Amino acid sequence: LSCPHKFRLRYIEQVPTPNQTFFIVGTATHAGVEAIHIGKSLQDALTEASLSVDAATSKEYDNALSPAEINDLVRTLVTTYHEQAVPLKITAVETPFQIDGNNVVLTGTVDAMVEGKTVLEIKTSKRAWSQPQADLQIQPSVYAFGLAFEKKLPGPIEVIYRVIVKPTKKFPKGQLMELRTVRTKEHFDHLIATINQVGNAVRAGIFPRNVTPACGWCEFRRICLGSTLPNYSQNGGDDE
């Protein structure tokens, strides 16, 4: 949904690209946070995160950071989450969902559920998020609708973003932000319309480029835009 051309390069043409450091950091941090959510100790959570880093860096990746540097960063982020996160009643982790549109099936996995009715998403970011950033994300609409569809939950559905901001001079251990946004039937109607529009385009063989600031850290930026775009550091979430 974010970029049909990226979808084509990744899933249809299957253009090979090395794993990216920001994705390794996000995945490993998720592993550590998930361990915390299911009641494991901080030490166990750090072990889970380090194992994720080791597995990812044993294969080809972009080498933006060394394995040791990635591991140190991930351990800092997981520790920050453990120290700063207000306890929530987590009732499920890694909850799958499926949305059926007009001959289009959209699947995904929610990081965690709070009290069986609220979506909890974990993000890592280089910079602090703003409330509009959370409100305008399409991802909460997808997750909220997916769970409403799967579990027959009544709307509106609240989505909690917990954003673990990477260390800075002001916050050498990083910081945890919590932003809340709500998805209603109007959001769901718009989402289904978007899914169907993209599905119709895909069936017609149309995969337009969606040029946004996110192109700066897309693994296909050189193939897609050549040298017209400089390299940027990852500034968004850890998922796409």
Short mmCIF file of N, CA and C in Angstrom, two decimals, residues 5 8 37 49 61 64 117 178 188:
data_model
loop_
_atom_site.label_atom_id
_atom_site.label_comp_id
_atom_site.label_asym_id
_atom_site.label_seq_id
_atom_site.Cartn_x
_atom_site.Cartn_y
_atom_site.Cartn_z
N HIS A 5 5.32 0.32 -6.58
CA HIS A 5 6.54 0.00 -7.33
C HIS A 5 7.50 -0.83 -6.46
N ARG A 8 6.36 -4.34 -6.42
CA ARG A 8 6.73 -5.06 -7.64
C ARG A 8 8.18 -5.52 -7.59
N HIS A 37 7.11 -8.53 27.22
CA HIS A 37 5.65 -8.60 27.25
C HIS A 37 5.12 -9.93 27.77
N ALA A 49 17.23 -10.63 22.14
CA ALA A 49 17.58 -9.58 21.19
C ALA A 49 18.94 -9.83 20.56
N TYR A 61 24.49 -8.00 4.88
CA TYR A 61 23.68 -6.82 5.19
C TYR A 61 24.48 -5.59 4.79
N ALA A 64 26.08 -0.77 7.70
CA ALA A 64 26.04 0.61 8.18
C ALA A 64 26.59 0.71 9.59
N LYS A 117 -8.48 -5.75 23.26
CA LYS A 117 -9.23 -4.85 22.40
C LYS A 117 -8.44 -3.64 21.90
N GLU A 178 4.95 7.47 24.15
CA GLU A 178 3.70 6.75 23.96
C GLU A 178 2.68 7.69 23.31
N PHE A 188 -11.80 2.73 8.33
CA PHE A 188 -11.87 1.41 7.73
C PHE A 188 -12.41 1.48 6.30
#
